[in-house]
Coordinates of C-alpha atoms in Angstrom, one line a residue:
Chain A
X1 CA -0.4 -49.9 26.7
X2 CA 2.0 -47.7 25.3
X3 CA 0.4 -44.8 22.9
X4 CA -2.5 -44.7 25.3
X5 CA -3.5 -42.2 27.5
X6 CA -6.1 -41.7 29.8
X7 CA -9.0 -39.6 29.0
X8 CA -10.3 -37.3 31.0
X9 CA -13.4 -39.9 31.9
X10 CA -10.7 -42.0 32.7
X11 CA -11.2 -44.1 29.3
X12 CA -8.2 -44.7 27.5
X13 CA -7.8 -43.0 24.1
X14 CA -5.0 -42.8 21.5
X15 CA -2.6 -40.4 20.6
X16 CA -4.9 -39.7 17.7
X17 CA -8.1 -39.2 20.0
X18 CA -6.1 -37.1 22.3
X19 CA -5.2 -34.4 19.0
X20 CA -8.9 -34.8 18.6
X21 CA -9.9 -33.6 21.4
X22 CA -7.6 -30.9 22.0
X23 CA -8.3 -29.7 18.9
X24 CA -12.4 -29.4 19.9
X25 CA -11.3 -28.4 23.1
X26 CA -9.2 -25.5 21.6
X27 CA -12.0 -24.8 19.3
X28 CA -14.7 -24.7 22.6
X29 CA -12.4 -22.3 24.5
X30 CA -11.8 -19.5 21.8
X31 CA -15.6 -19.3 21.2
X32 CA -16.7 -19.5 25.0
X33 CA -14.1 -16.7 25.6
X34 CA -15.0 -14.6 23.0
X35 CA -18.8 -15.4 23.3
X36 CA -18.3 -15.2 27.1
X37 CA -16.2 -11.2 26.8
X38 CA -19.1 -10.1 24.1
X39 CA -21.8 -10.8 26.8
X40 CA -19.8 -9.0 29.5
X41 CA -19.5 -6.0 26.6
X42 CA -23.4 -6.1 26.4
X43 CA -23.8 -6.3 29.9
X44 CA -21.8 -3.5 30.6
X45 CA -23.3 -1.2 28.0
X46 CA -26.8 -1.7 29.0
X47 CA -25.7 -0.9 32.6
X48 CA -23.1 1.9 31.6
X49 CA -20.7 0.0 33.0
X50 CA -17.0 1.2 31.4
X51 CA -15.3 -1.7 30.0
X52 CA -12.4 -1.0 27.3
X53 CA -11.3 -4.1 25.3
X54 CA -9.6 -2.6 22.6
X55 CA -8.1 -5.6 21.0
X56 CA -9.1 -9.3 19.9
X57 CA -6.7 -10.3 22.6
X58 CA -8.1 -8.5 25.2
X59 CA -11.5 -9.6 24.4
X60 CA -9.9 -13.1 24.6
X61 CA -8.2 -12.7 27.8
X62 CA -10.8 -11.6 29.2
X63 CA -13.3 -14.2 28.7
X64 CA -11.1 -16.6 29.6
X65 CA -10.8 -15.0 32.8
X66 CA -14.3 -15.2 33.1
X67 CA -14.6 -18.9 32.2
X68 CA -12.1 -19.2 35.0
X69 CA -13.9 -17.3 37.6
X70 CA -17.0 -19.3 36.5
X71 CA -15.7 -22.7 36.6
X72 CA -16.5 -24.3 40.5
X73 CA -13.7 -24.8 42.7
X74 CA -13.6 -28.0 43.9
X75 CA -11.8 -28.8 46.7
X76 CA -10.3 -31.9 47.6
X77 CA -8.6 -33.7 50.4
X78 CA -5.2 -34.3 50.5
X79 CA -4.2 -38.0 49.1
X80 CA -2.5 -39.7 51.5
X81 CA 1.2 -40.8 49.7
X82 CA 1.3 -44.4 48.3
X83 CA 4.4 -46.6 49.1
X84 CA 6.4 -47.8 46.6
X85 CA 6.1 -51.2 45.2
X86 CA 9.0 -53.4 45.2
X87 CA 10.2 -55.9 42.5
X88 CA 9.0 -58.8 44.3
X89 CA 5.4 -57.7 44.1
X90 CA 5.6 -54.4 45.6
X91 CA 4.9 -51.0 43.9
X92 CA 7.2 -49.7 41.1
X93 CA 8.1 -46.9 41.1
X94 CA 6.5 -44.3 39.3
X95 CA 7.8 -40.9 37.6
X96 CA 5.2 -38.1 38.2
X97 CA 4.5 -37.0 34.6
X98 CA 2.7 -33.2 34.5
X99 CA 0.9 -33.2 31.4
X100 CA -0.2 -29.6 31.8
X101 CA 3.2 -28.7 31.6
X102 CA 5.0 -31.2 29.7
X103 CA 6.7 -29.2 26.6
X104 CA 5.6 -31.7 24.2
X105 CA 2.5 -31.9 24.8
X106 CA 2.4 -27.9 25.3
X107 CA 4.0 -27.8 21.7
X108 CA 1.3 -30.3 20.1
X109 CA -1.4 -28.0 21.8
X110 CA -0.1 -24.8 21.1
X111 CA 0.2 -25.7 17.7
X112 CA -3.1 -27.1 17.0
X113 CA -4.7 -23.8 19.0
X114 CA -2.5 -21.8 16.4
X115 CA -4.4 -23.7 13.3
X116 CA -7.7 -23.1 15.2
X117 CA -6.8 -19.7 15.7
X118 CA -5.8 -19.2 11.8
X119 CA -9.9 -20.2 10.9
X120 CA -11.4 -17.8 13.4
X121 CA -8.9 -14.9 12.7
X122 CA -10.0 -15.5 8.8
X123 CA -13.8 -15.0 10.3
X124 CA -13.0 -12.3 12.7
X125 CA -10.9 -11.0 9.1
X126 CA -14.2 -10.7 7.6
X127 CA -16.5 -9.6 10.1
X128 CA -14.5 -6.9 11.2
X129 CA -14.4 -5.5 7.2
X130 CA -18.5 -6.2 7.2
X131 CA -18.0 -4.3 10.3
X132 CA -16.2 -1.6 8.5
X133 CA -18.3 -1.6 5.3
X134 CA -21.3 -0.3 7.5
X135 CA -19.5 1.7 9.4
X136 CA -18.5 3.5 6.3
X137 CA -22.1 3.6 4.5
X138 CA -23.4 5.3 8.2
X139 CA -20.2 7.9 7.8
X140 CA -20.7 8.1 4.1
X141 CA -24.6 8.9 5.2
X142 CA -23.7 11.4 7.7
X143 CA -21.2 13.4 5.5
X144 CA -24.0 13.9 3.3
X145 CA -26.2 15.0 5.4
X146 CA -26.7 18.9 6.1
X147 CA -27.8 18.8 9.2
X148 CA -25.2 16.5 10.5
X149 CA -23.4 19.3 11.4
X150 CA -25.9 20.8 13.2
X151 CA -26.8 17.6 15.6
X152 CA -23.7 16.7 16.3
X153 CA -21.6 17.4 19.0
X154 CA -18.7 19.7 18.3
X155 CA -15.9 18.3 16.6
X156 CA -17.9 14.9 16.6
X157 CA -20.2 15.6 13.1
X158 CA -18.7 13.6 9.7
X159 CA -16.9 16.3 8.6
X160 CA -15.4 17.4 11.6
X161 CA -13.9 13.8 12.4
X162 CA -12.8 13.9 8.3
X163 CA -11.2 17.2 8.9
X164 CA -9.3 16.1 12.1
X165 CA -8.1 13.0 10.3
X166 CA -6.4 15.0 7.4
X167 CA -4.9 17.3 9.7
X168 CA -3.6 14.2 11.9
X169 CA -1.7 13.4 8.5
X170 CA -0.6 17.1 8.2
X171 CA 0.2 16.7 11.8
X172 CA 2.2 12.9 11.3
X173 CA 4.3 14.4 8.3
X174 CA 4.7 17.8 10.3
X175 CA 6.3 16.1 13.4
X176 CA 8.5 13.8 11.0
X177 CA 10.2 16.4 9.9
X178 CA 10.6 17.8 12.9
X179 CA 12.1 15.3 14.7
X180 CA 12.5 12.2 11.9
X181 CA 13.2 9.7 15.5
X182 CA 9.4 10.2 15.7
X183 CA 9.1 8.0 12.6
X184 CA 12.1 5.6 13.5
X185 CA 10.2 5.0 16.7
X186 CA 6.8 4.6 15.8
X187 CA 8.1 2.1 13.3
X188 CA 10.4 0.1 15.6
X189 CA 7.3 -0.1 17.9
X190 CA 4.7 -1.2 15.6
X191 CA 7.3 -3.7 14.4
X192 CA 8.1 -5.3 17.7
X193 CA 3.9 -5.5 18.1
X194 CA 3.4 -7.2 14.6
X195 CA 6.1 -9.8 15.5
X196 CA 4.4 -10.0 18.8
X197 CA 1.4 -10.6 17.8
X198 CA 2.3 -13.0 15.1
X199 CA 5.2 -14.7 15.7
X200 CA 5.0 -17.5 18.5
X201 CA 9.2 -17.9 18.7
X202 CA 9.1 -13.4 19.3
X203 CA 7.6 -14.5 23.3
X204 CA 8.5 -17.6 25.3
X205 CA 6.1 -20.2 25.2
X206 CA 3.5 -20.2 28.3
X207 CA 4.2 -21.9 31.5
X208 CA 1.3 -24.3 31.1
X209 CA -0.4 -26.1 28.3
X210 CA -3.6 -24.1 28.9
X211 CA -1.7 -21.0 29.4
X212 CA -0.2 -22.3 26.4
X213 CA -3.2 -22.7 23.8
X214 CA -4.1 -19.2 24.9
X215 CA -1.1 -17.8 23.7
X216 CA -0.9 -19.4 20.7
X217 CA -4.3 -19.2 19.9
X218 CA -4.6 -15.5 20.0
X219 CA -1.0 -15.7 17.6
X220 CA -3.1 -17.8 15.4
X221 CA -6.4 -15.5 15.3
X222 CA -4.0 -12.7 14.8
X223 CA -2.2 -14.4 11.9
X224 CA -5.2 -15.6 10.5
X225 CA -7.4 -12.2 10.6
X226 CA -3.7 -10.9 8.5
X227 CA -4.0 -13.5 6.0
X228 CA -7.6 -12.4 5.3
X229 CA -6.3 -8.9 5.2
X230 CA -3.8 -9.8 3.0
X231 CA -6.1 -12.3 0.6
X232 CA -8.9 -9.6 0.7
X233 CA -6.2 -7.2 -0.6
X234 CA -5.3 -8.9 -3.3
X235 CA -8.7 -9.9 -4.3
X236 CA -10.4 -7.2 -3.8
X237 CA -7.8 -4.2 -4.4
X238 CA -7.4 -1.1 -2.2
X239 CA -11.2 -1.2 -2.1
X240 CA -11.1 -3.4 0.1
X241 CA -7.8 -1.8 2.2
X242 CA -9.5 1.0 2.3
X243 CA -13.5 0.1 3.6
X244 CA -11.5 -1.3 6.5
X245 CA -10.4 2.0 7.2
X246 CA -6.8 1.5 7.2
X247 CA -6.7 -0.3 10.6
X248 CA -4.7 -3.3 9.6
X249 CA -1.9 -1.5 7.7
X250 CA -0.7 1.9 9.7
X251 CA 0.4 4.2 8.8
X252 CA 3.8 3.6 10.6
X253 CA 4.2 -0.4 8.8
X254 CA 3.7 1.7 6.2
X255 CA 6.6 4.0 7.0
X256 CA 9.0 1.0 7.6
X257 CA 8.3 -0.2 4.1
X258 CA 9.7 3.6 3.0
X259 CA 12.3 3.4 5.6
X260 CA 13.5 0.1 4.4
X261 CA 13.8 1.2 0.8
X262 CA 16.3 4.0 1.6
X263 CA 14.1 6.9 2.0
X264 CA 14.8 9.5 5.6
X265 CA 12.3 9.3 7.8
X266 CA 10.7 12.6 6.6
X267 CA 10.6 11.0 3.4
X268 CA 9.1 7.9 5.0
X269 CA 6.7 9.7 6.4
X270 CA 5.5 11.6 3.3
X271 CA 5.1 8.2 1.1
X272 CA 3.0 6.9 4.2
X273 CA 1.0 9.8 3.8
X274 CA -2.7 9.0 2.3
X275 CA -2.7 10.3 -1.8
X276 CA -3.8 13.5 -2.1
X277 CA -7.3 13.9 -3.2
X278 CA -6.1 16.5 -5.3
X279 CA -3.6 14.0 -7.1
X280 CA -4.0 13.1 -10.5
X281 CA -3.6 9.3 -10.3
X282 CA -3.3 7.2 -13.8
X283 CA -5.3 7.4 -16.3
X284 CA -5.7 4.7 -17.9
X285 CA -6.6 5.9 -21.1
X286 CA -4.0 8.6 -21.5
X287 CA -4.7 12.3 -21.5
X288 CA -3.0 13.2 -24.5
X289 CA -4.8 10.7 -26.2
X290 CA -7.9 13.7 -26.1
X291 CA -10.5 11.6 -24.9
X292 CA -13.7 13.8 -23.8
X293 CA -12.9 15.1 -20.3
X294 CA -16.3 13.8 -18.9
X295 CA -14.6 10.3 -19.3
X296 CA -11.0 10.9 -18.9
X297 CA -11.3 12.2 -15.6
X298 CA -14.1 9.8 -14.7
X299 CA -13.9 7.0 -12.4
X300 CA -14.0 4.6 -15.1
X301 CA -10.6 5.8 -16.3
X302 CA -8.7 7.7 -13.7
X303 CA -6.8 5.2 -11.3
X304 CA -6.4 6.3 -7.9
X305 CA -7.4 3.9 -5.4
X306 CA -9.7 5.1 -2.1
X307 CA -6.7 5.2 1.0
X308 CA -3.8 4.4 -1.2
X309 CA -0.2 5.8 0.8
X310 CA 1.2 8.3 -1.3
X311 CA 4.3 5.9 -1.6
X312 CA 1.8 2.9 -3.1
X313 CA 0.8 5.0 -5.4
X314 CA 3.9 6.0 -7.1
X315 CA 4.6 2.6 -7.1
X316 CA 1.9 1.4 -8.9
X317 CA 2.0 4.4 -11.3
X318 CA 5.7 3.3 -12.2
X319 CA 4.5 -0.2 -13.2
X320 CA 0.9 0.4 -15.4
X321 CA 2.4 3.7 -16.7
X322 CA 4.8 3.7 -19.3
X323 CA 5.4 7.2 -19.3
X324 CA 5.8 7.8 -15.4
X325 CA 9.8 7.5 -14.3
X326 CA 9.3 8.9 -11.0
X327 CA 8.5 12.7 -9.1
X328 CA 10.2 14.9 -6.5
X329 CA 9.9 15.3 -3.3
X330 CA 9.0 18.7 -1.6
X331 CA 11.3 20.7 -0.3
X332 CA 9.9 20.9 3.4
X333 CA 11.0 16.6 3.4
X334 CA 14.4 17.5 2.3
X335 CA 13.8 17.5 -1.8
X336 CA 15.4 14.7 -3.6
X337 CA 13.7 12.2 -6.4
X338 CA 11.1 9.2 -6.3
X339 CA 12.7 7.2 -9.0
X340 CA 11.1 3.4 -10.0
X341 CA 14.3 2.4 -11.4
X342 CA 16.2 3.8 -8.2
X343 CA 14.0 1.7 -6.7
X344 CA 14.4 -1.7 -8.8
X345 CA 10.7 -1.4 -10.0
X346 CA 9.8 -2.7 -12.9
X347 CA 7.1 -1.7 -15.1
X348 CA 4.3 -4.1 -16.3
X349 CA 3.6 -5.8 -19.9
X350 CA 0.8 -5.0 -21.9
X351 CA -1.0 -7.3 -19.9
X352 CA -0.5 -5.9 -16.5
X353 CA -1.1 -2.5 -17.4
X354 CA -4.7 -3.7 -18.7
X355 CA -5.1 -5.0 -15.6
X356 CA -3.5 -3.4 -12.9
X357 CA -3.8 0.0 -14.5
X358 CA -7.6 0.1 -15.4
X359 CA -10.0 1.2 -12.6
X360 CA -12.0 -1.5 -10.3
X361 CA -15.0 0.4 -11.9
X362 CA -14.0 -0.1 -15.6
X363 CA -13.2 -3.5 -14.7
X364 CA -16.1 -4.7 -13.2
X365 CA -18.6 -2.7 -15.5
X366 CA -17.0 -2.7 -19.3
X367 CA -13.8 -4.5 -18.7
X368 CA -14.3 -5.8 -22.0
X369 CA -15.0 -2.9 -24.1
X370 CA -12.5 -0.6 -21.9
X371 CA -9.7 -3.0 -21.5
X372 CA -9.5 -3.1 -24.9
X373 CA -9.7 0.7 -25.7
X374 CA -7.1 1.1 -23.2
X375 CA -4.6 -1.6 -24.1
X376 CA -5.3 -0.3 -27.9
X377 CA -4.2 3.7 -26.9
X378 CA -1.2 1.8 -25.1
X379 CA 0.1 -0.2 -27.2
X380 CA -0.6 1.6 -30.4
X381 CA 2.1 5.0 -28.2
X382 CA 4.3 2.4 -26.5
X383 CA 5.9 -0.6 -27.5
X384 CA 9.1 -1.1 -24.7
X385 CA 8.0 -3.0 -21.2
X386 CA 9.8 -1.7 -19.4
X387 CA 12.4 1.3 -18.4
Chain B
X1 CA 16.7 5.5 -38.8
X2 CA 16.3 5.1 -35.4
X3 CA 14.5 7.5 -32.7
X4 CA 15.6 8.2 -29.1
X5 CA 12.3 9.9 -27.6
X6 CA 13.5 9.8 -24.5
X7 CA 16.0 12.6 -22.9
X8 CA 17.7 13.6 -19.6
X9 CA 19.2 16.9 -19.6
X10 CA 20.0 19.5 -16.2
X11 CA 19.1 23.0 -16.0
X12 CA 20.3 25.8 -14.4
X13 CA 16.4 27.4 -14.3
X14 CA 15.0 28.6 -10.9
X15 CA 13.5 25.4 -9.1
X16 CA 9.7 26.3 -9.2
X17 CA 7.6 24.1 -7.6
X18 CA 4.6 25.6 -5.4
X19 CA 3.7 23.8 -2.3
X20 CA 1.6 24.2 0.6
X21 CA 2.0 22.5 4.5
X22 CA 1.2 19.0 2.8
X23 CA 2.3 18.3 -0.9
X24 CA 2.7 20.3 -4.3
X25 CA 0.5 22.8 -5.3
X26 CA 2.1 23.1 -8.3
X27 CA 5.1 20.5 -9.2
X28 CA 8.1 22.1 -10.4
X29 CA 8.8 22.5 -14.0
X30 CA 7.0 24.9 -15.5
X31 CA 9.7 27.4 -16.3
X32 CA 11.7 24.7 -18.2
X33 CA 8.0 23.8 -19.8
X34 CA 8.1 27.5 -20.8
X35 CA 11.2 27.7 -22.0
X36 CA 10.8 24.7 -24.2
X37 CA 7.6 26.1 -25.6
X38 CA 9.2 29.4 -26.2
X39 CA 12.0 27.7 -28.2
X40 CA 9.4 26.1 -30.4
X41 CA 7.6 28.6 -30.8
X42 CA 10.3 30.5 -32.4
X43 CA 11.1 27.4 -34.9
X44 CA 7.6 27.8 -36.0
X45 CA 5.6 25.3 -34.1
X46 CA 2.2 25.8 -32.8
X47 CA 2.6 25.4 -28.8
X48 CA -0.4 25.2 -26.2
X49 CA 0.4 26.7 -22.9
X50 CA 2.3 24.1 -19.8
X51 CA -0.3 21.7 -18.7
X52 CA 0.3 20.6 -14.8
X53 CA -0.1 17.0 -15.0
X54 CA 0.3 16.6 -11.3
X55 CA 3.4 14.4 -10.7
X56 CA 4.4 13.5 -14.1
X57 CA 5.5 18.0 -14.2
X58 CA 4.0 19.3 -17.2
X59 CA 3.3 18.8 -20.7
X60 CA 3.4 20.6 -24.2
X61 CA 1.2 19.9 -27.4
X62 CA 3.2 21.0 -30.1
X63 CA 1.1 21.2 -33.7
X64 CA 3.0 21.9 -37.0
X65 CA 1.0 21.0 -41.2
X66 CA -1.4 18.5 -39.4
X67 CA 1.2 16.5 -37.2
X68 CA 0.9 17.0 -33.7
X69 CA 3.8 15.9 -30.8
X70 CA 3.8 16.0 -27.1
X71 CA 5.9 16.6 -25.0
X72 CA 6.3 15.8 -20.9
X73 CA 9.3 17.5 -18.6
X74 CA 9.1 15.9 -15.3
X75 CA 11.7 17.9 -13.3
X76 CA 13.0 15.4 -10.9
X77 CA 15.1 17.0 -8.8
X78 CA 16.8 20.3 -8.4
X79 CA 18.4 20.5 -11.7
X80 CA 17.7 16.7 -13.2
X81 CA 14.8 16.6 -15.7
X82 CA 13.1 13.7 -17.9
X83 CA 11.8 14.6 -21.3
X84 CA 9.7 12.6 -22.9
X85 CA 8.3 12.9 -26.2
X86 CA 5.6 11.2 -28.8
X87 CA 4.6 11.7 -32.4
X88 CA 0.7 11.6 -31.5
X89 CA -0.3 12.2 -35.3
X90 CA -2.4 10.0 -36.9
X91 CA -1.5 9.4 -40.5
X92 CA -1.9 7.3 -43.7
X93 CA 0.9 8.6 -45.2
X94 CA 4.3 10.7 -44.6
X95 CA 3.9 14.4 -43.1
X96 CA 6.2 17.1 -42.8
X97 CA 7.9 17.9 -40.9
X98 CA 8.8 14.3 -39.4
X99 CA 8.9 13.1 -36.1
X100 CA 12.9 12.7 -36.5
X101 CA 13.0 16.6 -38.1
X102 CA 11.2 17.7 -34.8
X103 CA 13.2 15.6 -32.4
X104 CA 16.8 16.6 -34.7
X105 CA 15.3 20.6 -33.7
X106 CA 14.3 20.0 -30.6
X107 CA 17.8 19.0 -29.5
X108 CA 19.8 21.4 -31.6
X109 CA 17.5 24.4 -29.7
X110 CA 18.5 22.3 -26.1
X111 CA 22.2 22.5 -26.7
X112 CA 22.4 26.2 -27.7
X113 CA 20.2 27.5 -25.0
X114 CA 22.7 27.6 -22.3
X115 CA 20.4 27.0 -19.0
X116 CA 20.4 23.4 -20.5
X117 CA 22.8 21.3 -20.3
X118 CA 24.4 17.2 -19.8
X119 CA 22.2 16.4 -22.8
X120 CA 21.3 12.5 -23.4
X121 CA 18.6 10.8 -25.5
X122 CA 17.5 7.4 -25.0
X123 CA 16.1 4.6 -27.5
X124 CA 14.2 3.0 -25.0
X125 CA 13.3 2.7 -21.2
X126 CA 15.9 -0.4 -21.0
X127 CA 18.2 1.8 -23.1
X128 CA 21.6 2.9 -20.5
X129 CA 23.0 4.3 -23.7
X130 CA 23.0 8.2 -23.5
X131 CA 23.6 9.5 -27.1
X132 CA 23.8 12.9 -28.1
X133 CA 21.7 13.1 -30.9
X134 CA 17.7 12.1 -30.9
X135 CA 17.9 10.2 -34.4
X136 CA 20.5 8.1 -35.5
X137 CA 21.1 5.8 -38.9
X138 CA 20.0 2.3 -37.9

């Protein structure tokens, strides 16, 4: 009967039946958790009850502790301890095998939770941007709206929360000037979180299997609601970075990208800065090539992507724009030059500037018509790839 | 003859930029964009005031017998600037003065203005050859 294990109706089932089953089992508990912390969220708004689950993995923890405190305890009596058999009929004797903690069986699990995880965290990925997407069209409402300012609390109206998040950046850049360990640590702490949260060798593995699948489920939900961010990001652009109001990528991941490429930390901090409204982004029909004003500076041919970092932006400048090299810095972050070629950048082929230069409105509207104006005023001023 | 549009040079002109709590206001190079235009001014060349272009610095449009040329100066660092320059004119046939004439006085004005200095012109943005001279016989 080797290969065959028991079931928990006592059937027995194969190795193959038992992944099955965990894997449903896996599935069952993420939902009931979740489903079972949103009801408790409800509940406790309707009553005004305070409840703060800020993360997924709260949310999870905590209806699992509910599913726990649900489950009836059953109590049983003590089994009185067998005899062992000897070889001439008696008993054998028998090893105790713990399945709830046997590290094979917790690996199998926690993997399989992890893939489970990966599908809802894609889900969670998108409801949280659908999430984010009317969240902005409400703000978007409000800032246009006169008499927001007059109904709302103080400090709490659209434009007061838009003003206190610029000067939260003003602030963020102030302070890593000041005292540039700011940066280093806000970095080093997001970094040990991300690795946390998403890698399953950066904690040890869970005394129990259940304890287990837990674990390795919220690592997968967090991985998986990344790889959304991540896909969305490349599919949709910085449009879709940006609806999602910068949660995903902060500001200081964003530092340790600057960090890691050489720049201080007040540097660092600058380039994670937003792009300034006032900044004159790419066009992608060049200025000197006179086009009417009304439709250089339009949407349709000025590239400057909604919550792009400061540091992004130069970055993508480098590669569509053949005349860009790089920019200084200002002389409250220490001076010194952005440079692409300092930085091993390399700029894009005719190609690549059609594409990753042209606005997401040209391209979804006239790509046709302005992709080949643009690629025409391009190519006919520069013929080198690269610098 | 080939063209090297492309220049590096240093400066000993006041760094200029204009900044407020967050960024640039103004990004530096506009007295090196003035000094430029002044020098082609005086060679005879039609010259439109510095345009800010945000953090490419600032750019000249420079008009002489229906040819037209532009001009960028991104000042870079304290002292380190990038020039670059295009022939933006439109043509059938052959213009004076040339694209190579401009580039040839361009340069010659550079070297004898002495707040400029560590000259270099470049054939291409994969070119690590610094040459002296804009034009060259290919």
């Amino acid at each position: 009967m080797a290969g065959y294990r028991p079931a928990r109706s006592g059937v027995l089932e194969t190795m193959a039946d038992f992944y099955d089953r965990r894997t449903r089992e896996v599935a069952k508990l993420g939902r009931e958790a979740e489903a079972a912390a949103h009801k408790a969220y409800g509940d406790a708004l309707r009553s005004g009850t305070d409840l703060v689950l800020r993360t997924q993995e709260e949310v999870n923890r905590f209806g699992a502790k509910l599913l726990d405190d649900r489950k009836p305890v059953v109590r049983r009596s003590p089994q009185p301890a067998r005899p062992p058999r000897t070889a001439g009929g008696g008993q054998a004797p028998r090893v105790k095998v713990d399945l709830n903690r046997n590290p094979v069986v917790k690996a199998v699990a926690g993997d399989l939770a992890e893939k489970v995880g990966n599908a809802a965290g894609v889900v969670r990925g998108g409801v949280l941007a659908v999430e984010g997407l009317a969240e902005g069209a409400v703000f978007l409402q409000r800032l246009t709206n006169p008499l927001d300012v007059l109904v709302s609390p103080p400090g709490q109206s659209a434009a007061g929360q838009l003003l206190g998040a610029a000067s939260q950046g003003v602030d963020y850049v102030r302070r890593g000037v000041a005292d540039p360990q700011i940066v280093i640590r806000d970095v080093r702490d997001k970094a040990h979180q991300m690795r946390v949260d998403l890698d399953p060798t950066a904690t040890p593995a869970a005394r129990t299997v259940s304890e287990e699948v837990q674990r390795r489920l919220n690592i997968g939900m967090n991985q998986g609601e990344l790889a959304f961010d991540v896909g969305s990001f490349a599919v949709g652009g910085p449009l879709a970075k940006s609806v999602k109001g910068l949660g995903a990528v902060s500001k200081a991941s964003k530092a340790e990208k600057y960090l890691a490429q050489g720049f201080t930390p007040a540097e660092a901090a600058h380039l994670a800065e937003p792009y300034p409204k006032r900044g004159m982004g790419h066009h992608f029909g060049p200025r000197r090539a006179g086009l009417p004003r009304s439709y250089s500076e339009s949407v349709f041919n000025r590239l400057k992507p909604e919550g792009i970092t400061r540091g992004d932006m130069y970055e993508l400048h480098y590669k569509v724009d053949p005349e860009f090299k790089g920019t200084g810095f200002p002389a409250r972050v220490g001076g010194g030059r952005w440079s692409g070629a300092d930085l091993g950048l390399k700029k894009y082929g005719m190609a690549g500037r059609i594409w990753h230069g042209s606005p997401a409105p040209l391209k979804a509207r006239v790509v046709g018509l302005g992709g080949g104006a643009g690629a025409v005023a391009h190519g006919m001023m520069d013929e080198e790839e690269s610098w | 003859m080939s063209v090297r549009q492309w220049a590096e040079f240093r400066t000993e002109l006041p760094y200029d930029a204009i900044e407020d709590e967050i960024d640039f206001v103004e990004f530096p190079g506009r007295s090196v964009t003035e000094a430029i235009a002044a020098m082609l001014a005086s060679l005879g060349y039609d010259v439109s005031a510095p345009i800010h272009a945000g953090e490419h610095g600032w750019e000249l449009d420079v008009r002489a017998n229906g040819r037209r040329f532009w001009l960028q100066i991104t000042r870079i660092e304290e002292h380190d600037c990038y020039l670059t320059t295009q022939d933006m004119t439109w043509r059938i046939w052959r213009l004076q003065p040339s694209f190579e004439e401009f580039l040839t006085q361009l340069n010659k004005a550079l070297r004898a203005d002495g707040r400029f200095s560590q000259i270099g012109w470049f054939r291409d943005r994969k070119d690590e050859t610094r040459a002296p001279h804009p034009v060259e016989a290919s």
